[in-house]
PDB file of N, CA and C in Angstrom:
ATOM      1  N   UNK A 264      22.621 -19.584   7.165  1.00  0.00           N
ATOM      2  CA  UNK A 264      21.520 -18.659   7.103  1.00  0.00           C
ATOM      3  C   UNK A 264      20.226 -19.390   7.465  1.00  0.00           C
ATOM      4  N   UNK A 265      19.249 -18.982   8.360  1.00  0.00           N
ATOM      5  CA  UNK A 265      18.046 -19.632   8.659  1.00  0.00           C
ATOM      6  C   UNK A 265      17.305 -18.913   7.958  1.00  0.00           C
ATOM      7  N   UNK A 266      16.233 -19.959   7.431  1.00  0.00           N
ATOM      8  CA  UNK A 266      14.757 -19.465   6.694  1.00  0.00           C
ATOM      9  C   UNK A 266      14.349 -19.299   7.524  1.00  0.00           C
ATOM     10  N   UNK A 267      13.617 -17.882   7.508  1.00  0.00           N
ATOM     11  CA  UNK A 267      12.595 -17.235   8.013  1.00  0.00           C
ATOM     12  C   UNK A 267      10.831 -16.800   8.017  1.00  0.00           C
ATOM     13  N   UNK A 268      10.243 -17.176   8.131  1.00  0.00           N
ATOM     14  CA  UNK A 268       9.086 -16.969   7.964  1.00  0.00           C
ATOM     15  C   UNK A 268       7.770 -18.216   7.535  1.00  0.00           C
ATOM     16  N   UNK A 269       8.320 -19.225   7.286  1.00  0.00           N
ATOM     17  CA  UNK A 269       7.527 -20.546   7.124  1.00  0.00           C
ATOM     18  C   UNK A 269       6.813 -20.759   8.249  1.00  0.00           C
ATOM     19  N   UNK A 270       6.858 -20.451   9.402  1.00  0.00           N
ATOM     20  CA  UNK A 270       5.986 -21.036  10.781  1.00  0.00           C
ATOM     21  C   UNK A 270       5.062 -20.052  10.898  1.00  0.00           C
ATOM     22  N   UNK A 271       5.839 -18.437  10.612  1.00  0.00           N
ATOM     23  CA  UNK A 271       4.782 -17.548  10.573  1.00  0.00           C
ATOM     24  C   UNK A 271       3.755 -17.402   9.253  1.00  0.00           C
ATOM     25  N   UNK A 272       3.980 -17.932   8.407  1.00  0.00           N
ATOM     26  CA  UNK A 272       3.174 -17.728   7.206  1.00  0.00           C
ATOM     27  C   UNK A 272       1.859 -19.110   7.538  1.00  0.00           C
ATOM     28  N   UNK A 273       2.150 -19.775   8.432  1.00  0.00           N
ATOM     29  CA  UNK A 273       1.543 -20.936   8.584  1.00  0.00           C
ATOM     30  C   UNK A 273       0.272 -20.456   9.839  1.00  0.00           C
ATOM     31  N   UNK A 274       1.025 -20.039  10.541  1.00  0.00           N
ATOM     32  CA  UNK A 274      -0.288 -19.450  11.926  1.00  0.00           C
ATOM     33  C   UNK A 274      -0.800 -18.042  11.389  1.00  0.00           C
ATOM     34  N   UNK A 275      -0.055 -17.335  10.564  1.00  0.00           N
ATOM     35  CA  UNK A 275      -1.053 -15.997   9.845  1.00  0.00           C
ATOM     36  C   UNK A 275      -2.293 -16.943   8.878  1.00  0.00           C
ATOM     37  N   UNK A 276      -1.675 -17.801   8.135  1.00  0.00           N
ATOM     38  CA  UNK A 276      -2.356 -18.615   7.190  1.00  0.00           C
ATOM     39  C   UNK A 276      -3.736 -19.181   8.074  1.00  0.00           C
ATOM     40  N   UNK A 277      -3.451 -19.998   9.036  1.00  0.00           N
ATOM     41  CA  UNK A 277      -4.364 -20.646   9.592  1.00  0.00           C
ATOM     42  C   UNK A 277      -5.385 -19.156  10.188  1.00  0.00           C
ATOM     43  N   UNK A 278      -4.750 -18.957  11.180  1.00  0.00           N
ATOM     44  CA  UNK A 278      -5.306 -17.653  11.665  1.00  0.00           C
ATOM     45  C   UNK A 278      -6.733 -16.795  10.691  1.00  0.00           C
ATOM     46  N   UNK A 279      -6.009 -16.525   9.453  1.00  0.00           N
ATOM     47  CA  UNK A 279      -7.273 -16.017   8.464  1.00  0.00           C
ATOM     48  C   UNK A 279      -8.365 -17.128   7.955  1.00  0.00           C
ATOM     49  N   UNK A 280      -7.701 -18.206   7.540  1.00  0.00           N
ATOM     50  CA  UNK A 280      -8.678 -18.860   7.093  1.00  0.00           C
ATOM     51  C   UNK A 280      -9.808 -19.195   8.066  1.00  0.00           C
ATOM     52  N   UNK A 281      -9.182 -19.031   9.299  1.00  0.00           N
ATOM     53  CA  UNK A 281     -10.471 -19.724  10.540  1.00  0.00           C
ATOM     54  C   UNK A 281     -11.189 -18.262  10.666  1.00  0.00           C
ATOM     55  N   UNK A 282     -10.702 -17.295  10.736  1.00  0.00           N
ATOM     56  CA  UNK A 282     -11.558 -16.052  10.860  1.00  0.00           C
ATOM     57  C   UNK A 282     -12.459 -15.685   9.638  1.00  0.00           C
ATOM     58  N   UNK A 283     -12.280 -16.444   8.539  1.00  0.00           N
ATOM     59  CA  UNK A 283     -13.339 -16.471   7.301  1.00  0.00           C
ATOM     60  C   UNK A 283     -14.050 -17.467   7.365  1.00  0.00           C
ATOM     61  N   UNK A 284     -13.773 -18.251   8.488  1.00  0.00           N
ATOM     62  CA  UNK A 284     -15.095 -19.110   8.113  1.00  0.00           C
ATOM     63  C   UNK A 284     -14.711 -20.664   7.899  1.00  0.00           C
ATOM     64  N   UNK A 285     -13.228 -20.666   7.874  1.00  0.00           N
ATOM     65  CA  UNK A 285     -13.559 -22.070   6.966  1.00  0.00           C
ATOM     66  C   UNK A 285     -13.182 -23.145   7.892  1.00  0.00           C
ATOM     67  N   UNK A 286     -13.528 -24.427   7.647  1.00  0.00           N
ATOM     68  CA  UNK A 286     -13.666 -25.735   8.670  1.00  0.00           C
ATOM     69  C   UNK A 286     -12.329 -25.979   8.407  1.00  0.00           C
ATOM     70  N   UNK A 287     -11.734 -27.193   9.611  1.00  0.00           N
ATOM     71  CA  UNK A 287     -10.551 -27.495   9.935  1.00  0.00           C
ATOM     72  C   UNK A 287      -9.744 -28.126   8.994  1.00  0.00           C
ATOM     73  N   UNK A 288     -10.353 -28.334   8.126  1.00  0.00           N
ATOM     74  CA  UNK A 288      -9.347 -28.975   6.935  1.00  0.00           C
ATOM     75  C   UNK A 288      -9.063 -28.052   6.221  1.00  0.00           C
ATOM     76  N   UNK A 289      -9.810 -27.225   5.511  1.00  0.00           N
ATOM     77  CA  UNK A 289      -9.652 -26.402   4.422  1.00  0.00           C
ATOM     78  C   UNK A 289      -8.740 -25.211   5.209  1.00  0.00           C
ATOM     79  N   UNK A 290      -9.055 -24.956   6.570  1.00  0.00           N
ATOM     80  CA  UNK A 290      -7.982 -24.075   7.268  1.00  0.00           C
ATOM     81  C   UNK A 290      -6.744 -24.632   6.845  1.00  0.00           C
ATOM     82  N   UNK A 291      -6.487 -25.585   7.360  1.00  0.00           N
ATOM     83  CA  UNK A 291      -5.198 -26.508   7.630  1.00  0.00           C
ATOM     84  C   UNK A 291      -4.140 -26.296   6.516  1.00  0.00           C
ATOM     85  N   UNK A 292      -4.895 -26.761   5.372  1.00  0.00           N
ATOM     86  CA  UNK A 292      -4.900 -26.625   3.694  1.00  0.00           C
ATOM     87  C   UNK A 292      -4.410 -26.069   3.194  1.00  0.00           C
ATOM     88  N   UNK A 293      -5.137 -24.347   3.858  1.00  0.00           N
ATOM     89  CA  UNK A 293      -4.594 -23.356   3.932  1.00  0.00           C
ATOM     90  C   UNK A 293      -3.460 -22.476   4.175  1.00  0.00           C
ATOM     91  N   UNK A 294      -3.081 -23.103   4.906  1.00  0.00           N
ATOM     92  CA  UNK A 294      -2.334 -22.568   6.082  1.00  0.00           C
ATOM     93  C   UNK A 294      -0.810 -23.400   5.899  1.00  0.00           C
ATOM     94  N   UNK A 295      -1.134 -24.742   5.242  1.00  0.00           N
ATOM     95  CA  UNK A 295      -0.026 -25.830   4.791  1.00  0.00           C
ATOM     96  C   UNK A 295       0.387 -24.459   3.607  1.00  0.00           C
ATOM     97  N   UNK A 296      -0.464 -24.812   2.568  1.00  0.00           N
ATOM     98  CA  UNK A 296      -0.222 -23.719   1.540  1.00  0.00           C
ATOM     99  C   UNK A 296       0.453 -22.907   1.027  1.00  0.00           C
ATOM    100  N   UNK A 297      -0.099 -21.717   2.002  1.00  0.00           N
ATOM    101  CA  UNK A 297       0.918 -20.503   2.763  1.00  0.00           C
ATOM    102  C   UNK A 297       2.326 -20.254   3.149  1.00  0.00           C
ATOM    103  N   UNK A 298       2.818 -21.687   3.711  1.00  0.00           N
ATOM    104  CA  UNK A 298       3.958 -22.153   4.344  1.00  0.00           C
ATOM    105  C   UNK A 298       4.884 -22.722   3.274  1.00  0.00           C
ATOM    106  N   UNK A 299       4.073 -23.378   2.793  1.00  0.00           N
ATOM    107  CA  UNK A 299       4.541 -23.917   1.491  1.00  0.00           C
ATOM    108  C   UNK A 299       5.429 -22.479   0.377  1.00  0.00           C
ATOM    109  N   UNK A 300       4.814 -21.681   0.033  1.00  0.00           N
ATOM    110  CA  UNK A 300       5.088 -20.767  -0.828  1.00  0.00           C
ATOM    111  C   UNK A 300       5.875 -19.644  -0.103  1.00  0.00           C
ATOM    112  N   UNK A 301       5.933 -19.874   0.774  1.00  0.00           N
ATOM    113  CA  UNK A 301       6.429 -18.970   1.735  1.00  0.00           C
ATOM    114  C   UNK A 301       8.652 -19.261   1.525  1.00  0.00           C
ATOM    115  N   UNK A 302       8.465 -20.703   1.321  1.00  0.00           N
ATOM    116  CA  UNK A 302      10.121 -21.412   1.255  1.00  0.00           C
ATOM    117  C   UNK A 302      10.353 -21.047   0.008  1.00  0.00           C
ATOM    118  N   UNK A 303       9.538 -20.508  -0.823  1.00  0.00           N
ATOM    119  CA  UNK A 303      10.104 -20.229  -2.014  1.00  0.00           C
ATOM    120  C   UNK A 303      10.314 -18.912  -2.436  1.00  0.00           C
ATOM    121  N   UNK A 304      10.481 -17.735  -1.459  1.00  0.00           N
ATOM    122  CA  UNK A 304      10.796 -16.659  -1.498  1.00  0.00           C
ATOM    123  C   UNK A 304      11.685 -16.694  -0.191  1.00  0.00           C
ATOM    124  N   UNK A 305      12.838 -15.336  -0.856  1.00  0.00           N
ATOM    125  CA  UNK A 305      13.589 -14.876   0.285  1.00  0.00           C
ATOM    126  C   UNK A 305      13.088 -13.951   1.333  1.00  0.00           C
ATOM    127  N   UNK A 306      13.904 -14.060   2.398  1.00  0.00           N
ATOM    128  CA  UNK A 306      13.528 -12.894   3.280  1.00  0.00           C
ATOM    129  C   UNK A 306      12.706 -12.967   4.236  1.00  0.00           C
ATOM    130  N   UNK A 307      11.958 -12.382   4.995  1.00  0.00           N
ATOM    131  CA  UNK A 307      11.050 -12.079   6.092  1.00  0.00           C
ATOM    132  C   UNK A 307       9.367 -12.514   5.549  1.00  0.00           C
ATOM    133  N   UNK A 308       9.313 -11.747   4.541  1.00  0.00           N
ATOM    134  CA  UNK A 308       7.988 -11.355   3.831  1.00  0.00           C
ATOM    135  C   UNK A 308       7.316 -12.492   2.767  1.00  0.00           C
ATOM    136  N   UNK A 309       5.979 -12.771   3.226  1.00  0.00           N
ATOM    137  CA  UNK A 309       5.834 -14.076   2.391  1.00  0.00           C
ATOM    138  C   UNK A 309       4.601 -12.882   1.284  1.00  0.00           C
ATOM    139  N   UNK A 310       5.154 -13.123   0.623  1.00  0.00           N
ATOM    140  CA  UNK A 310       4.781 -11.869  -0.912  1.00  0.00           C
ATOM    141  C   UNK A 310       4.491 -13.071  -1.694  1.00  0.00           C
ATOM    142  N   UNK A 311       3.285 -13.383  -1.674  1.00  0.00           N
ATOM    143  CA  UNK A 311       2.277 -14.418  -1.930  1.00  0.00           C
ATOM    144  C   UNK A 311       1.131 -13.739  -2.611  1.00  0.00           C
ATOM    145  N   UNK A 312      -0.140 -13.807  -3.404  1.00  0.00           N
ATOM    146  CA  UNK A 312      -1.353 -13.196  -3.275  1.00  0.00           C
ATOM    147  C   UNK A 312      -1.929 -15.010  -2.909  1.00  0.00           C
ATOM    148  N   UNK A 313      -3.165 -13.971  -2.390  1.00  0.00           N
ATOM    149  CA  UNK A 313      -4.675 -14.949  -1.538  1.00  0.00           C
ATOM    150  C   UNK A 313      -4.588 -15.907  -2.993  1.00  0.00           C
ATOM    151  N   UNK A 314      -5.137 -15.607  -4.191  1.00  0.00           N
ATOM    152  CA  UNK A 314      -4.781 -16.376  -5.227  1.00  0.00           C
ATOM    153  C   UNK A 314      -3.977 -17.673  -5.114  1.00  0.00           C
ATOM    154  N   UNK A 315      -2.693 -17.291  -5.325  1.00  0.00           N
ATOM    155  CA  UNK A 315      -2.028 -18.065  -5.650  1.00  0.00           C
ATOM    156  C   UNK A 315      -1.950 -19.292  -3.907  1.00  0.00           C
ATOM    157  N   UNK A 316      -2.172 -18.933  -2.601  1.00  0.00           N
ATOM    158  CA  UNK A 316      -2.181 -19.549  -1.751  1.00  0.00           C
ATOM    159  C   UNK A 316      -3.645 -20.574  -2.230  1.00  0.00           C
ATOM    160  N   UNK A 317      -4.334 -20.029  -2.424  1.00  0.00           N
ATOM    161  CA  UNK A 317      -6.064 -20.990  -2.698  1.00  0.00           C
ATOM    162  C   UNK A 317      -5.730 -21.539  -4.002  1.00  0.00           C
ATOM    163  N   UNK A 318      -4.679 -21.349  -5.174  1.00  0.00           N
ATOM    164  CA  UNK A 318      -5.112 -22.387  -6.323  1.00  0.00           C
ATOM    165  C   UNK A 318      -4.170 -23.145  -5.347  1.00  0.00           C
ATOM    166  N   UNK A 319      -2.994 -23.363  -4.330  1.00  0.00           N
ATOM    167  CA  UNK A 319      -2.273 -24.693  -3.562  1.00  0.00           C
ATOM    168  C   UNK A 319      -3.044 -25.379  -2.898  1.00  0.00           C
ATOM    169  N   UNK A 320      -3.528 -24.818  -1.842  1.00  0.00           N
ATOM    170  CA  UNK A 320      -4.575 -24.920  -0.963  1.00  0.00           C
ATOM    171  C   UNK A 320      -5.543 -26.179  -2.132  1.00  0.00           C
ATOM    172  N   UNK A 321      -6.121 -25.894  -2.889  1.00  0.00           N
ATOM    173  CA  UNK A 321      -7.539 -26.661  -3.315  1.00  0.00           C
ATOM    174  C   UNK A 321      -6.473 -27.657  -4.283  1.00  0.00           C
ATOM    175  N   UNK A 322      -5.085 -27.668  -3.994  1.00  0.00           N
ATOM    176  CA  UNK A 322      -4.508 -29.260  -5.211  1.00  0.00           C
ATOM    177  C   UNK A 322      -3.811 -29.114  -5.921  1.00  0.00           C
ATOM    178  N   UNK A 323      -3.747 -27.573  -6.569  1.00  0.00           N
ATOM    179  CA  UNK A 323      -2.905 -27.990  -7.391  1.00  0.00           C
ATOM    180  C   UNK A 323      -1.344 -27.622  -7.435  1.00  0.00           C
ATOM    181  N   UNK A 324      -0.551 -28.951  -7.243  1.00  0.00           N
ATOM    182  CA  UNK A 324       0.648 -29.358  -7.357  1.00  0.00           C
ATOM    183  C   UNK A 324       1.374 -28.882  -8.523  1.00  0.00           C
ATOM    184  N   UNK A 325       1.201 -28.285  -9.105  1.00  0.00           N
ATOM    185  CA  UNK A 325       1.829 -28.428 -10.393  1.00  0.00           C
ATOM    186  C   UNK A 325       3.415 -28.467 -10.385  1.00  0.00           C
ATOM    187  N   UNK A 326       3.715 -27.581  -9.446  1.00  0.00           N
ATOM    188  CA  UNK A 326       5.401 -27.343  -8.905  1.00  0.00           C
ATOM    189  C   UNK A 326       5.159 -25.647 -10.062  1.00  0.00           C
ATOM    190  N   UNK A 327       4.370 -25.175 -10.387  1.00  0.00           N
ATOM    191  CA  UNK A 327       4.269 -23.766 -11.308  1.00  0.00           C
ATOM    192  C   UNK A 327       3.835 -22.873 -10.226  1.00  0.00           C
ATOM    193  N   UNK A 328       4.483 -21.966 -10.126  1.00  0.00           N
ATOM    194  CA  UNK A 328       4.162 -20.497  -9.118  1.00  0.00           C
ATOM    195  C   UNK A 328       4.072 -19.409 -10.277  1.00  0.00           C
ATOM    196  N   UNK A 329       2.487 -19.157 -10.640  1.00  0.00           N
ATOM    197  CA  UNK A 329       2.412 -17.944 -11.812  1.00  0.00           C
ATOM    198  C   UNK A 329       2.419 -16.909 -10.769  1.00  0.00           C
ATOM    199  N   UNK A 330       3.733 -16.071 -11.604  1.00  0.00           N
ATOM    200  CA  UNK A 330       3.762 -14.522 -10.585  1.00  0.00           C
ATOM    201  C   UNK A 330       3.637 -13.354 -11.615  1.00  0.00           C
TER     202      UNK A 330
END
């Protein structure tokens, strides 16, 4: 079975963050983030909130996904 959706959660990811504004790291960050949380759900659909992508995004590791 191939995972699906990690590359796209990564260029949607980047994609918004640069259209809000934000400089190339914090895009990046972003967009790592996104991709990141994205492997930890099944399916097509990265069913994420903006939230939970920005507390990864700004550090924190915890390995905790509050849903």
């Amino acid at each position: 079975m191939d995972r699906v959706g990690g590359g796209d959660s990564f260029a949607g990811g980047l994609i918004y963050a640069l259209m809000r504004g934000d400089g190339d790291e914090k895009a990046i960050n972003f967009a790592v983030a996104a991709s990141c949380l994205k492997h930890s759900i099944s399916g097509d659909y990265n069913r994420v909130t903006l939230e939970e992508v920005e507390t990864l995004a700004k550090g924190d590791a915890s390995g905790r996904v509050q849903r």
